[in-house]
PDB file of C-alpha atoms in Angstrom:
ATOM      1  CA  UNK A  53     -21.202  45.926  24.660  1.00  0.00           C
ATOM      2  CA  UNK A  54     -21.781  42.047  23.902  1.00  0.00           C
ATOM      3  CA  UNK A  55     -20.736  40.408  21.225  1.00  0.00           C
ATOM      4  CA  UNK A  56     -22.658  37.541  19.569  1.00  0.00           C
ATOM      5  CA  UNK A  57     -21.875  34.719  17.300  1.00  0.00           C
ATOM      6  CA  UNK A  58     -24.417  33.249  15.315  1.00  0.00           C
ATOM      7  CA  UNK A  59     -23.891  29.044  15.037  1.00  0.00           C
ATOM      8  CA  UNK A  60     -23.857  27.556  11.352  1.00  0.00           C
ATOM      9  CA  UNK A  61     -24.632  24.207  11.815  1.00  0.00           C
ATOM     10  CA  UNK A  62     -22.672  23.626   8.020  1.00  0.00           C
ATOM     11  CA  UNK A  63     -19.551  25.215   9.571  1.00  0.00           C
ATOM     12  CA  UNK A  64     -19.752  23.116  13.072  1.00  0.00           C
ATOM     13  CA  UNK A  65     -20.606  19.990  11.028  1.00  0.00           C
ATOM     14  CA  UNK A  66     -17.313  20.196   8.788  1.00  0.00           C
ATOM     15  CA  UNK A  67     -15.097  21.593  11.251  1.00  0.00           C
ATOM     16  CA  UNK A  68     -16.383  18.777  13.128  1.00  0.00           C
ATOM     17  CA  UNK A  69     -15.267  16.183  10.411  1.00  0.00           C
ATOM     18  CA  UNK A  70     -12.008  17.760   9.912  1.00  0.00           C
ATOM     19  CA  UNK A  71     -11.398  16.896  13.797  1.00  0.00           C
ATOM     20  CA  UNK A  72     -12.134  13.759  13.222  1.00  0.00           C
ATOM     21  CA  UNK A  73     -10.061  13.016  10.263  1.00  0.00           C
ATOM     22  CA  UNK A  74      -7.174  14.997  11.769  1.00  0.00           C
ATOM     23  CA  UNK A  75      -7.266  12.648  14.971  1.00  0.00           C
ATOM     24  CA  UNK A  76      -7.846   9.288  12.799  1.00  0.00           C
ATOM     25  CA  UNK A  77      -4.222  10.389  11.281  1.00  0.00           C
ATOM     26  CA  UNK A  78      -2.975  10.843  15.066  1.00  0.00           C
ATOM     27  CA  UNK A  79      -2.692  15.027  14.762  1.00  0.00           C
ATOM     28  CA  UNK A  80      -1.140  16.267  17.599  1.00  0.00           C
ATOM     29  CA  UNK A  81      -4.575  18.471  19.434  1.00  0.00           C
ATOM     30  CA  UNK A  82      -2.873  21.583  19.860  1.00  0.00           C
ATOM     31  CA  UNK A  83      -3.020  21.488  16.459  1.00  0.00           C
ATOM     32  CA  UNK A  84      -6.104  20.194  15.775  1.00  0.00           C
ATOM     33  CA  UNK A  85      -7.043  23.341  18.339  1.00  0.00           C
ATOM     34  CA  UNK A  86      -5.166  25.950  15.768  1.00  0.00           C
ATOM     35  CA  UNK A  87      -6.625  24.555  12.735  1.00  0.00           C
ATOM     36  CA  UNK A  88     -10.296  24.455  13.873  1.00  0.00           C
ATOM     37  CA  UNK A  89     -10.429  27.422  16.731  1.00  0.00           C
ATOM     38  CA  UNK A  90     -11.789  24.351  18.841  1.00  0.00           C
ATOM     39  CA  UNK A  91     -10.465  24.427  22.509  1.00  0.00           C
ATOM     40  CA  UNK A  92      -9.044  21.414  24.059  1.00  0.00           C
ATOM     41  CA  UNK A  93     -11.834  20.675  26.387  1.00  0.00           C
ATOM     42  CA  UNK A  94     -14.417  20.214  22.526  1.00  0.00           C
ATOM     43  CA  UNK A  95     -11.843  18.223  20.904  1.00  0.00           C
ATOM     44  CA  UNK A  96     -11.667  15.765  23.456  1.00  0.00           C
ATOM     45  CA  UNK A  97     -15.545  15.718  23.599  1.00  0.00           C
ATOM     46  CA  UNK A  98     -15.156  15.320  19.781  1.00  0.00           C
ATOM     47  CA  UNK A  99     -12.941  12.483  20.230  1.00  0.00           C
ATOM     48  CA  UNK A 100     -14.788  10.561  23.046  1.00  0.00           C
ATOM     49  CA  UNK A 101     -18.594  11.028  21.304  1.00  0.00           C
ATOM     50  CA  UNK A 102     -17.042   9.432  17.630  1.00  0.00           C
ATOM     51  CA  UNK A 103     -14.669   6.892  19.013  1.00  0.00           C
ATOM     52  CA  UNK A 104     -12.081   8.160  16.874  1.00  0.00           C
TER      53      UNK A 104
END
């Protein structure tokens, strides 16, 4: 049995600007990775495409 997730592109947009705004105030990432359910590998991809 397979489980499957539907994307909300609302949802992936703000948890997207949370990221953001939690690196701008220099969040550590394993928290950033707690807050958001993002894995370590995304934030960093977060990080790198909005110059943050």
């Amino acid at each position: 049995m397979t489980t499957t997730f539907k994307t909300n592109p609302q949802l992936d947009e703000a948890l997207t600007k949370t990221v953001i705004k939690l690196l701008t105030e220099n969040a550590d990432i394993e928290f950033i990775s707690e807050v958001t359910g993002y894995n370590y590998e995304t934030i960093l991809k977060i990080k790198r495409n909005f110059n943050v």
